[in-house]
Amino acid sequence: MKLFSRYWVAITAGLVAMIVGLCGVSSQQSIAASNDQTAIRIDKVPNLSSGFIMGADTSTLISEENSGVKYYDLDGQQTDLLTILHHNGVNYIRVRVWNDPFNAKGQGYGAGNADIDNAITIGQRATKLGMKVLVDFHYSDFWADPGRQIPPKAWQKYNVDQKAQAIYDFTTDSLTKLRDSGVDVGMVQVGNETTGSGICGVTGPDEYKLFAKGAQAIRNFDKNIKIALHFTNPEKKDTILGYAQGLAENKIDYDVFATSYYPYYHGQLSNLTDVLKTVADTYNKQVMVAETSYPYTLDDTDGEPNVIKTTSDVQPAGYPATPQGQAHELRDVINAVSAVGPKALGVFYWEPAWISVGGTDRTTNLSIWEKYGSGWASSAVIGYDPTVTTTNYGGSQWDNQALFDAKGHALQSLRTFKAVYTGINEQLPDPMLPQPSMTVKSLLKNPSFEDSDMSMYQLKGNISLSQNNPKTGKNDLDFYGDDDYQADASQTITLDPGTYTFSPNVQGGATNALSKLNVYVEINGQRQAVLVPPLTGWKHWVEPKLTFTLAQKKAVKLGLAIQSNAKSWGSTDDWILTRVASDTEASHESASNGNVSDSGKEIISSKPDSNSLAEGSQSSVEGSKSGSTQMDTKASIKSAESKSPKKTNSDKSLPKTGETILLTTSLLGVLLVLLGLVGLVIHYKQKAKL
């Protein structure tokens, strides 16, 4: 009987193993989002300075802890967050400071209720661990970024000079409180992402008065504190370098030129290095990345939809949305900054611990976010920030980009800060997403602008050859203007009789009702054109299609005409010209459709090809880190590619250890069942003999 029971135990165990394995395989995406101790590859960064800043912004820490969030180290032990970060190589903590993030009833605005008291509490804990503190003054009561720089409530009626003095006084007073509390302040930011919307609601030449006064306050307080100015959108090279030049021309006293860099928004890493190196070499300033992050999963873990949530969102960056992809992104950003040389200061990871305060039920979490300010915005901010409404306030939209999973367990990507000095598992395959094919077939000469000879193109106005935003290859044509502008790119080519389709690829953003982009063909001096579909963000490529017919061999001019509003931007690449019908077919087609032929009739179409319009409508506008209305200019002026295309194949990926374990478990279950059945057969045979 014991033997009989043993066989049934084997069968039962096998069935359980099979069920566990099969269920596990079906939920592999969720398992992949957790920290399953899968081997991770982190490449060594050559010649990395031992004093390189490995920073983290933890501004929501107190609100998260008050909301009941706990953090666990890589060994699974519950530990203080800053201790975990410090043990894994983080040596600098960044905290944002808002002037008065509370309404008249004392309710916090959310996102950490990041006032000076919050900064002091976090700063004291960091200082005790031997880490320095970067104080990030927004000079606002809530989020300040390229899309909005709302002055504090108390400064709403101030003129420029009054705001400048208020910045001086607030900076001095805050630094005094921090010093008196024992916080080791090593660096201070005068403003946050002061691109596009300026600083404290001031743009243009007057904003330099505010930079100057903030810098003066820091220098007068303590000459040993580094003064940082923080911009963003390094892919807008002319714009960001224009700020560096403006700072020099206005004789602003500062030490560090900082930028944000998010690879799904901000272009190629080679461009990031080039921009920072240009600033370092030209103006003798230290440079750094003040913010970067990347998703470890595309899952929503708290019921508040995330800013980066689809495969198409991460495809432009080239990294998978896994802890491995996250680690590789952080490593590559560190490498890009380090490559600047001696003036390279460091990199800060943005909000690595801003995770779910509970489960995935938004309704349950909402009361916690409201009470402790652990969501991106609370209802209390409605009325101060016009982008926050009764329908969009809520939780973290960045939780899937933390270095901790939804339960607070450290991910393997947290090892990156230390591992970049030595490298680990560098023998594993290249962990990048497969890149699209770079082969472009077109009747046009140099259709992807890869050849150095561009003489076949005529470029007019605000459009030029660039390496910032290619769809394929390395080159593209970029267009942008600080003021309303026009641009035109074209190529003239002689074609045989037939019907042709011309379809250049275009992407961009920040356009408005005044913007008008046309794809056109000129035949006998007459122009036919179709509108380019709306440009909805970086790497959201649209491909308008224009069809035309030639009854005889003729030279035609094909091009892209741009008339657009100030600050709008975009690029074009891969100009595809194909012949879709012969001259015989073309004669019938010309007689029966409305397309222009070489008879000279002109047609201006207000609608693009239906296929290209559908493609454009499927794109979604990117949002920024501070919420669904954090769809600031950062989100609308993103461009460029984050990495040069790598030679990767679909079968060249990291071992799916979790899937392998689950499959092995299933197979083991099958084996146990078979063994149990065999044992039963033997048992009954032996019993029959008796």
XYZ file of C-alpha atoms in Angstrom:
690
model
C 0.000 0.000 0.000
C 2.899 2.342 0.723
C 4.308 1.571 -2.705
C 0.923 2.250 -4.289
C 0.680 5.606 -2.448
C 4.161 6.510 -3.579
C 3.108 6.146 -7.221
C 0.059 8.300 -6.684
C 2.280 10.904 -5.033
C 4.492 10.890 -8.119
C 1.486 11.292 -10.415
C 0.012 14.085 -8.290
C 3.356 15.895 -8.080
C 3.766 15.578 -11.809
C 0.330 16.992 -12.513
C 0.987 19.899 -10.153
C 4.312 20.588 -11.862
C 2.655 20.501 -15.277
C -0.064 22.917 -14.170
C 2.442 25.279 -12.563
C 4.636 25.175 -15.635
C 1.826 25.768 -18.097
C 0.306 28.554 -16.033
C 3.713 30.104 -15.661
C 4.330 30.073 -19.390
C 1.013 31.794 -20.024
C 1.894 34.563 -17.578
C 5.521 34.899 -18.570
C 5.191 38.587 -19.361
C 4.205 39.313 -15.770
C 6.975 37.102 -14.432
C 9.483 38.827 -16.678
C 8.461 42.104 -15.082
C 9.549 40.880 -11.671
C 13.035 40.340 -10.364
C 13.584 36.650 -11.088
C 17.373 36.839 -10.678
C 17.898 36.245 -14.403
C 21.500 36.715 -15.462
C 21.994 40.240 -16.711
C 24.647 41.675 -19.002
C 26.282 45.013 -18.172
C 29.203 46.136 -20.300
C 32.168 47.877 -18.750
C 32.464 51.595 -19.464
C 36.042 52.286 -20.529
C 38.064 54.945 -18.720
C 35.225 55.775 -16.323
C 36.306 58.241 -13.650
C 36.230 56.954 -10.082
C 34.599 60.235 -9.088
C 31.796 59.965 -11.642
C 28.436 60.902 -10.096
C 26.055 57.955 -9.927
C 22.905 59.772 -8.885
C 19.247 59.069 -8.187
C 16.281 61.389 -7.752
C 14.208 60.145 -4.797
C 11.855 63.086 -4.303
C 8.781 60.908 -3.720
C 10.468 58.747 -1.061
C 8.713 60.116 2.028
C 5.284 60.006 0.418
C 5.910 56.458 -0.759
C 6.946 55.317 2.717
C 3.958 57.065 4.294
C 1.784 55.205 1.789
C 3.058 51.889 3.139
C 5.629 51.101 0.443
C 8.576 48.952 1.558
C 11.824 48.292 -0.295
C 13.920 45.130 -0.501
C 17.545 44.715 -1.519
C 18.876 42.253 -4.090
C 18.959 39.540 -1.398
C 15.280 40.050 -0.630
C 15.856 41.754 2.720
C 13.625 44.705 3.629
C 15.930 47.701 4.002
C 15.943 51.488 3.876
C 15.774 52.659 0.250
C 18.723 55.031 0.413
C 20.823 52.312 2.022
C 19.980 49.959 -0.846
C 20.892 52.604 -3.405
C 24.124 53.473 -1.618
C 25.219 49.827 -1.369
C 24.672 49.516 -5.115
C 26.904 52.409 -6.091
C 24.691 55.504 -5.872
C 26.714 58.364 -4.413
C 24.453 61.390 -4.980
C 20.766 62.008 -4.186
C 18.683 64.567 -6.066
C 15.600 66.185 -4.508
C 13.238 68.677 -6.144
C 11.990 71.666 -4.191
C 8.687 73.384 -4.858
C 7.853 76.628 -3.109
C 4.420 75.867 -1.674
C 2.882 72.617 -2.994
C -0.274 72.873 -0.879
C -3.696 74.440 -1.364
C -5.414 76.814 1.040
C -6.688 73.856 3.103
C -3.200 72.433 3.492
C -3.758 69.544 1.087
C -0.637 68.503 -0.777
C -0.351 68.706 -4.556
C 1.212 65.239 -4.825
C 4.383 63.834 -6.397
C 6.020 63.827 -2.998
C 4.593 67.179 -1.819
C 8.143 68.256 -2.543
C 8.681 71.311 -0.357
C 11.849 72.290 1.474
C 10.906 70.206 4.534
C 10.662 67.094 2.372
C 14.064 67.896 0.867
C 15.585 68.307 4.323
C 14.279 64.935 5.528
C 15.618 63.082 2.496
C 18.834 65.114 2.512
C 19.570 64.283 6.142
C 19.203 60.564 5.493
C 21.437 60.756 2.425
C 24.080 62.742 4.289
C 24.232 60.154 7.087
C 25.114 57.559 4.459
C 27.908 59.714 3.066
C 26.059 60.769 -0.084
C 25.933 64.334 -1.353
C 22.699 66.096 -2.265
C 21.645 67.939 -5.428
C 18.855 70.431 -4.723
C 16.595 70.943 -7.741
C 14.745 74.265 -7.399
C 11.766 74.433 -9.773
C 10.704 77.931 -8.668
C 7.106 76.810 -8.930
C 4.565 75.237 -6.595
C 4.319 72.206 -8.875
C 5.954 70.612 -11.919
C 8.228 72.821 -14.009
C 9.285 71.490 -17.415
C 9.438 72.625 -21.068
C 5.635 72.595 -21.260
C 4.943 74.753 -18.213
C 6.816 76.992 -15.813
C 4.048 78.292 -13.565
C 5.237 80.871 -11.012
C 4.493 80.145 -7.349
C 1.136 81.413 -6.100
C 2.852 84.116 -4.066
C 4.736 85.408 -7.133
C 1.900 85.459 -9.645
C 1.759 89.252 -9.941
C 5.509 89.867 -9.804
C 7.344 91.484 -12.698
C 10.671 90.124 -13.939
C 12.836 92.036 -11.474
C 10.602 91.066 -8.560
C 10.740 87.405 -9.603
C 14.530 87.608 -9.828
C 14.763 88.963 -6.286
C 12.241 86.381 -5.049
C 14.384 83.616 -6.556
C 17.437 85.012 -4.775
C 15.646 85.199 -1.428
C 13.953 81.778 -1.695
C 17.203 80.087 -2.742
C 19.172 81.661 0.091
C 16.517 80.877 2.688
C 16.179 77.252 1.553
C 19.930 76.625 1.503
C 20.206 78.098 4.994
C 17.563 75.655 6.266
C 19.318 72.742 4.579
C 22.727 73.669 6.022
C 21.297 74.248 9.501
C 19.734 70.781 9.285
C 23.089 69.182 8.518
C 22.433 68.361 4.846
C 25.570 68.071 2.695
C 24.528 70.070 -0.381
C 27.030 69.510 -3.171
C 25.114 70.975 -6.102
C 22.099 73.214 -6.753
C 19.957 73.579 -9.874
C 18.645 77.007 -10.846
C 15.411 75.833 -12.427
C 14.268 72.544 -13.901
C 14.238 71.776 -17.644
C 14.244 75.473 -18.471
C 13.677 74.967 -22.196
C 10.717 76.196 -24.197
C 8.707 77.767 -21.376
C 11.698 79.420 -19.752
C 11.916 79.711 -15.985
C 9.227 80.851 -13.551
C 7.027 81.886 -16.475
C 9.696 84.112 -18.011
C 11.062 83.436 -21.499
C 13.398 85.204 -23.895
C 16.229 87.545 -22.843
C 14.649 88.259 -19.449
C 15.028 84.657 -18.313
C 18.781 85.206 -18.028
C 18.093 87.764 -15.285
C 16.504 84.960 -13.278
C 19.367 82.543 -13.993
C 21.837 85.192 -12.880
C 20.035 85.954 -9.635
C 19.633 82.302 -8.692
C 23.301 81.616 -9.412
C 24.314 84.666 -7.406
C 22.373 83.424 -4.390
C 24.175 80.077 -4.459
C 27.625 81.582 -4.991
C 27.118 84.078 -2.183
C 25.887 81.341 0.139
C 28.739 78.870 -0.424
C 31.371 79.069 -3.158
C 32.009 75.334 -2.875
C 28.519 74.369 -4.043
C 28.331 73.594 -7.759
C 25.779 75.658 -9.691
C 23.894 73.711 -12.344
C 21.560 74.900 -15.100
C 19.224 72.246 -16.440
C 17.847 72.073 -19.977
C 16.474 69.270 -22.116
C 15.935 68.038 -25.672
C 19.571 67.527 -26.678
C 18.293 66.293 -30.036
C 17.433 69.940 -30.746
C 21.107 70.667 -31.053
C 20.869 74.255 -32.247
C 18.393 75.135 -29.524
C 20.275 73.610 -26.613
C 23.609 75.003 -27.804
C 21.848 78.329 -28.215
C 21.139 78.281 -24.490
C 24.786 77.559 -23.751
C 25.757 80.521 -25.924
C 23.121 82.721 -24.274
C 24.461 81.873 -20.831
C 27.930 82.893 -21.960
C 26.782 86.097 -23.617
C 24.858 87.070 -20.501
C 27.842 86.190 -18.319
C 25.900 83.784 -16.118
C 28.100 82.400 -13.349
C 27.592 78.627 -13.253
C 29.591 75.388 -13.161
C 27.490 72.580 -14.669
C 25.491 72.409 -17.893
C 22.895 69.632 -17.465
C 20.334 68.046 -19.737
C 17.653 65.394 -19.457
C 18.055 62.374 -21.700
C 15.272 59.841 -22.242
C 16.153 57.550 -25.161
C 12.591 57.205 -26.408
C 12.468 61.012 -26.806
C 15.895 62.577 -27.030
C 17.815 61.221 -29.970
C 21.041 59.407 -30.567
C 23.555 58.894 -27.804
C 26.304 60.004 -30.158
C 24.481 63.321 -30.491
C 24.196 63.579 -26.687
C 27.952 63.161 -26.375
C 28.565 65.688 -29.149
C 26.303 68.318 -27.577
C 27.810 67.941 -24.112
C 31.356 67.892 -25.455
C 30.708 71.056 -27.458
C 29.516 72.822 -24.302
C 32.443 71.485 -22.269
C 35.073 72.444 -24.844
C 33.583 75.771 -25.909
C 32.552 77.176 -22.535
C 34.778 75.214 -20.130
C 31.815 73.818 -18.176
C 31.240 70.480 -16.526
C 28.381 68.535 -18.069
C 25.968 65.849 -16.922
C 22.635 64.137 -17.491
C 20.281 65.274 -14.732
C 17.526 62.799 -15.622
C 17.254 59.479 -17.409
C 15.185 56.310 -16.986
C 13.802 53.343 -18.894
C 10.946 50.827 -18.429
C 11.575 47.335 -17.080
C 8.068 46.298 -18.151
C 5.183 47.604 -20.228
C 2.693 46.459 -17.578
C 0.743 49.008 -15.556
C 1.297 48.158 -11.901
C -0.869 50.720 -10.077
C -3.962 51.359 -12.204
C -2.708 54.692 -13.532
C -1.791 54.432 -17.252
C 1.908 54.885 -17.857
C 3.567 57.411 -20.142
C 5.614 54.691 -21.857
C 3.361 51.668 -22.290
C 3.585 50.101 -25.758
C 6.156 48.374 -27.914
C 6.003 51.262 -30.358
C 6.940 53.617 -27.500
C 10.218 51.808 -26.837
C 11.065 50.717 -30.380
C 12.740 54.056 -31.227
C 15.059 53.678 -28.247
C 16.103 50.180 -29.262
C 16.110 48.596 -25.798
C 13.633 45.916 -24.689
C 11.300 46.846 -21.820
C 12.991 44.464 -19.386
C 15.454 44.808 -16.494
C 18.130 43.907 -19.056
C 17.032 46.664 -21.407
C 16.858 49.066 -18.486
C 20.404 48.193 -17.391
C 21.746 48.539 -20.927
C 20.116 51.956 -21.354
C 21.589 53.265 -18.105
C 24.991 51.844 -18.964
C 24.928 53.454 -22.416
C 23.956 56.869 -21.017
C 26.797 56.671 -18.500
C 29.123 55.743 -21.343
C 27.887 58.613 -23.547
C 28.492 61.188 -20.814
C 31.830 59.692 -19.807
C 32.970 59.887 -23.439
C 32.921 63.690 -23.176
C 36.196 63.495 -21.257
C 37.467 65.272 -18.128
C 34.454 67.595 -17.927
C 32.009 64.680 -17.665
C 30.416 64.924 -14.228
C 27.785 62.204 -13.954
C 24.290 60.803 -14.526
C 21.143 60.837 -12.369
C 18.431 58.183 -12.660
C 15.005 59.757 -12.272
C 12.668 58.425 -9.550
C 13.926 54.817 -9.352
C 11.617 54.031 -6.406
C 8.309 55.656 -7.409
C 6.274 52.459 -7.461
C 2.726 51.298 -6.771
C 1.308 52.010 -3.310
C -0.781 48.841 -3.478
C -2.245 46.646 -6.185
C -3.410 47.516 -9.660
C -6.820 48.799 -8.570
C -6.861 52.529 -9.229
C -9.915 53.180 -7.062
C -8.291 51.628 -4.005
C -4.994 53.411 -4.601
C -6.584 56.809 -5.221
C -7.388 57.465 -1.581
C -3.769 56.709 -0.658
C -2.375 58.971 -3.375
C -4.687 61.743 -2.208
C -3.802 61.373 1.480
C -0.030 61.074 1.204
C 0.776 62.804 -2.081
C 2.300 59.710 -3.669
C 0.570 60.096 -7.043
C 1.715 62.400 -9.845
C -0.968 64.970 -8.948
C -3.709 65.199 -6.349
C -7.054 66.922 -6.688
C -5.660 69.746 -4.537
C -3.624 71.130 -7.441
C -6.695 71.684 -9.620
C -6.987 75.431 -10.089
C -3.271 76.091 -9.763
C -2.026 74.015 -12.682
C -4.485 74.260 -15.600
C -3.290 70.959 -17.036
C -4.658 69.048 -14.029
C -8.375 68.282 -14.141
C -10.915 66.221 -12.235
C -10.414 63.406 -14.732
C -6.653 63.061 -14.919
C -5.135 63.416 -11.444
C -3.927 60.194 -9.857
C -0.984 57.867 -9.417
C 2.474 57.328 -10.798
C 2.773 57.137 -14.558
C 6.440 56.224 -14.171
C 6.145 53.118 -11.967
C 7.225 50.800 -14.794
C 10.512 52.727 -15.086
C 11.570 52.210 -11.482
C 14.590 50.114 -10.497
C 12.286 48.213 -8.142
C 9.329 46.028 -9.058
C 5.746 46.715 -7.974
C 6.343 45.021 -4.611
C 9.486 47.016 -3.868
C 12.075 44.352 -4.703
C 15.270 45.618 -6.296
C 15.702 44.667 -9.946
C 18.936 43.303 -11.340
C 19.343 46.556 -13.288
C 20.172 48.264 -9.985
C 23.602 46.600 -10.258
C 24.478 48.895 -13.159
C 25.903 51.758 -11.086
C 28.696 49.501 -9.830
C 28.971 47.007 -12.660
C 29.919 49.636 -15.266
C 33.361 49.741 -13.667
C 34.029 46.039 -14.150
C 31.407 44.630 -16.494
C 29.398 41.464 -15.799
C 28.211 38.706 -18.128
C 29.618 40.507 -21.156
C 29.621 37.208 -23.040
C 25.817 37.246 -23.257
C 24.275 38.264 -26.616
C 23.705 41.899 -27.498
C 20.467 42.806 -25.670
C 19.105 45.282 -28.205
C 15.832 45.094 -30.089
C 16.126 44.112 -33.776
C 16.483 47.169 -35.952
C 14.451 47.771 -39.128
C 16.041 47.041 -42.455
C 18.156 49.853 -43.866
C 17.593 48.813 -47.491
C 15.419 51.371 -49.252
C 14.319 50.794 -52.843
C 13.488 53.935 -54.741
C 13.873 55.380 -58.234
C 15.248 58.567 -56.691
C 18.946 59.120 -56.273
C 20.229 58.917 -52.702
C 16.693 58.406 -51.288
C 17.862 58.026 -47.674
C 20.494 60.796 -47.830
C 23.269 58.361 -46.933
C 25.655 59.412 -49.725
C 27.871 62.381 -49.002
C 26.999 63.803 -52.423
C 23.699 65.663 -51.934
C 23.934 67.661 -55.179
C 20.795 65.981 -56.569
C 18.675 67.723 -53.892
C 17.654 71.346 -53.659
C 17.261 72.503 -50.035
C 15.695 75.852 -49.171
C 14.850 77.496 -45.856
C 14.973 75.773 -42.463
C 15.853 72.253 -43.570
C 19.253 70.600 -43.546
C 21.106 67.291 -43.549
C 21.318 65.792 -40.069
C 22.098 62.615 -38.175
C 19.564 63.245 -35.437
C 16.360 61.606 -36.615
C 16.844 58.923 -39.288
C 14.234 56.282 -39.925
C 16.936 54.067 -41.379
C 20.673 54.501 -41.735
C 22.453 57.504 -40.237
C 21.202 60.565 -42.116
C 17.949 62.466 -42.538
C 16.720 65.968 -43.316
C 15.681 67.955 -40.227
C 13.411 71.006 -40.166
C 12.874 73.437 -37.292
C 12.444 77.142 -36.596
C 12.493 79.319 -33.488
C 10.047 81.563 -35.370
C 7.421 80.801 -38.022
C 9.311 79.369 -40.962
C 9.263 77.813 -44.433
C 11.371 75.042 -45.900
C 11.526 73.012 -49.082
C 13.448 69.947 -50.224
C 13.192 68.546 -53.740
C 14.810 66.413 -56.418
C 14.272 66.641 -60.182
C 14.325 63.375 -62.107
C 13.482 62.264 -65.662
C 10.948 59.411 -65.793
C 9.551 57.168 -68.522
C 5.806 57.103 -69.264
C 3.796 55.374 -66.553
C 2.071 55.820 -63.221
C 4.210 56.493 -60.146
C 3.804 56.779 -56.395
C 5.952 59.162 -54.356
C 5.975 58.582 -50.571
C 8.576 60.305 -48.356
C 8.559 59.407 -44.635
C 7.987 62.275 -42.204
C 7.876 62.575 -38.401
C 7.776 65.475 -35.964
C 5.655 67.505 -33.589
C 4.657 70.785 -31.923
C 2.755 71.886 -35.022
C -0.478 73.881 -34.803
C -3.284 75.024 -37.079
C -0.901 77.299 -38.961
C 1.325 74.417 -39.964
C 1.006 73.042 -43.489
C 3.235 70.326 -44.940
C 2.780 69.165 -48.530
C 4.289 66.362 -50.568
C 4.283 67.512 -54.174
C 5.162 66.776 -57.788
C 5.693 69.460 -60.437
C 5.073 68.588 -64.086
C 5.324 71.246 -66.787
C 5.438 73.852 -64.037
C 2.153 72.683 -62.536
C 2.044 71.322 -59.000
C 0.025 68.474 -57.543
C 0.219 68.003 -53.766
C -1.190 66.058 -50.840
C -1.117 67.130 -47.217
C 1.150 65.295 -44.819
C -0.935 63.707 -42.010
C -0.677 65.368 -38.569
C 2.718 64.937 -36.933
C 2.107 63.381 -33.530
C 5.532 62.897 -32.005
C 9.030 61.589 -32.266
C 9.411 58.474 -34.386
C 5.697 58.415 -35.168
C 6.427 58.212 -38.873
C 3.766 58.955 -41.452
C 4.100 58.131 -45.133
C 1.887 60.322 -47.331
C 1.430 58.896 -50.831
C 1.108 60.945 -53.974
C 0.278 59.207 -57.277
C 0.853 60.803 -60.691
C 0.850 59.712 -64.329
C 3.140 60.544 -67.254
C 2.002 59.978 -70.829
C 5.496 60.606 -72.146
C 9.047 60.729 -70.896
C 9.506 63.880 -68.865
C 11.481 65.600 -66.112
C 9.478 65.989 -62.890
C 10.232 67.707 -59.609
C 9.383 65.809 -56.417
C 9.560 67.385 -53.020
C 8.363 68.287 -49.529
C 7.153 71.835 -48.871
C 6.906 73.055 -45.276
C 5.167 76.085 -43.872
C 5.062 75.839 -40.094
C 4.779 77.587 -36.764
C 7.574 78.546 -34.401
C 9.094 75.715 -32.349
C 7.587 73.018 -34.557
C 10.054 70.389 -35.635
C 10.460 67.244 -37.662
C 12.476 65.225 -40.101
C 12.078 63.356 -43.348
C 13.819 60.216 -44.546
C 13.463 57.363 -47.040
C 11.919 59.062 -50.083
C 10.281 56.181 -51.924
C 9.478 56.616 -55.618
C 8.062 53.535 -57.363
C 6.494 52.869 -60.739
C 3.110 51.200 -60.312
C 1.904 50.997 -63.931
C 3.350 50.896 -67.467
C 2.761 53.574 -70.101
C -0.139 51.589 -71.616
C -1.827 51.178 -68.255
C -1.020 54.784 -67.462
C -2.961 56.093 -70.455
C -6.132 54.390 -69.226
C -5.468 55.493 -65.656
C -4.843 59.082 -66.680
C -8.187 59.240 -68.457
C -10.149 57.844 -65.552
C -8.707 59.382 -62.392
C -8.104 62.809 -60.924
C -4.319 62.610 -60.715
C -2.275 65.142 -62.585
C -0.673 64.098 -65.827
C 1.738 65.878 -68.129
C -1.212 67.617 -69.737
C -0.597 70.390 -67.266
C -3.753 70.145 -65.164
C -3.107 71.112 -61.525
C -4.668 69.365 -58.547
C -4.103 70.335 -54.917
C -5.518 67.681 -52.610
C -6.414 68.545 -49.033
C -6.351 64.914 -47.986
C -3.433 62.495 -47.938
C -3.648 58.949 -49.141
C -6.079 57.029 -46.922
C -3.450 54.481 -45.944
C -1.020 57.124 -44.775
C -3.761 58.906 -42.874
C -4.663 55.688 -41.095
C -1.039 55.200 -40.167
C -0.869 58.689 -38.744
C -4.042 58.258 -36.734
C -2.655 55.178 -35.037
C 0.166 57.191 -33.509
C -0.195 58.594 -30.034
C 1.304 61.740 -28.592
C 4.020 61.065 -26.040
C 3.633 62.347 -22.499
C 6.286 63.484 -20.102
C 7.103 62.085 -16.710
C 4.814 64.248 -14.643
C 1.499 62.772 -15.771
C -1.142 62.578 -18.468
C -1.003 66.311 -18.669
C 2.657 66.223 -18.251
C 2.434 66.009 -22.035
C 4.680 68.992 -22.024
C 6.859 70.353 -24.729
C 9.405 67.749 -23.699
C 6.941 65.229 -25.071
C 6.186 67.192 -28.207
C 9.687 68.236 -29.260
C 11.344 64.877 -28.944
C 13.465 63.676 -31.798
C 16.476 61.695 -32.923
C 17.467 58.101 -32.500
C 18.976 56.814 -29.282
C 21.495 54.382 -30.723
C 23.198 53.650 -33.991
C 21.569 50.554 -35.468
C 23.173 47.385 -34.204
C 23.426 44.129 -36.077
C 20.860 42.135 -34.183
C 18.687 39.260 -35.265
C 15.417 38.090 -33.852
C 17.144 34.997 -32.496
C 19.933 37.024 -30.894
C 18.507 37.729 -27.474
C 19.245 36.989 -23.872
C 18.325 33.513 -22.598
C 14.727 33.556 -21.357
C 15.665 31.935 -18.096
C 12.187 32.244 -16.588
C 10.593 30.572 -19.594
C 13.251 27.865 -19.573
C 12.582 27.103 -15.919
C 8.844 26.918 -16.491
C 9.238 24.694 -19.532
C 11.598 22.455 -17.580
C 9.049 22.304 -14.767
C 6.354 21.222 -17.209
C 8.572 18.526 -18.710
C 9.519 17.302 -15.243
C 5.826 17.067 -14.451
C 5.227 14.938 -17.537
C 8.126 12.663 -16.550
C 6.802 12.241 -13.005
C 3.348 11.350 -14.320
C 4.804 8.752 -16.677
C 6.959 7.265 -13.916
C 3.947 7.119 -11.651
C 1.865 5.352 -14.276
C 4.659 2.868 -15.025
C 4.957 2.200 -11.313
C 1.239 1.534 -11.039
C 1.354 -0.924 -13.930
C 4.248 -2.814 -12.306
C 2.457 -2.724 -8.978
C -0.740 -4.276 -10.351
C 1.220 -6.912 -12.322
C 3.068 -7.945 -9.174
C -0.206 -8.013 -7.266
C -1.803 -10.184 -9.975
C 1.005 -12.707 -9.726
C 0.400 -12.988 -6.033
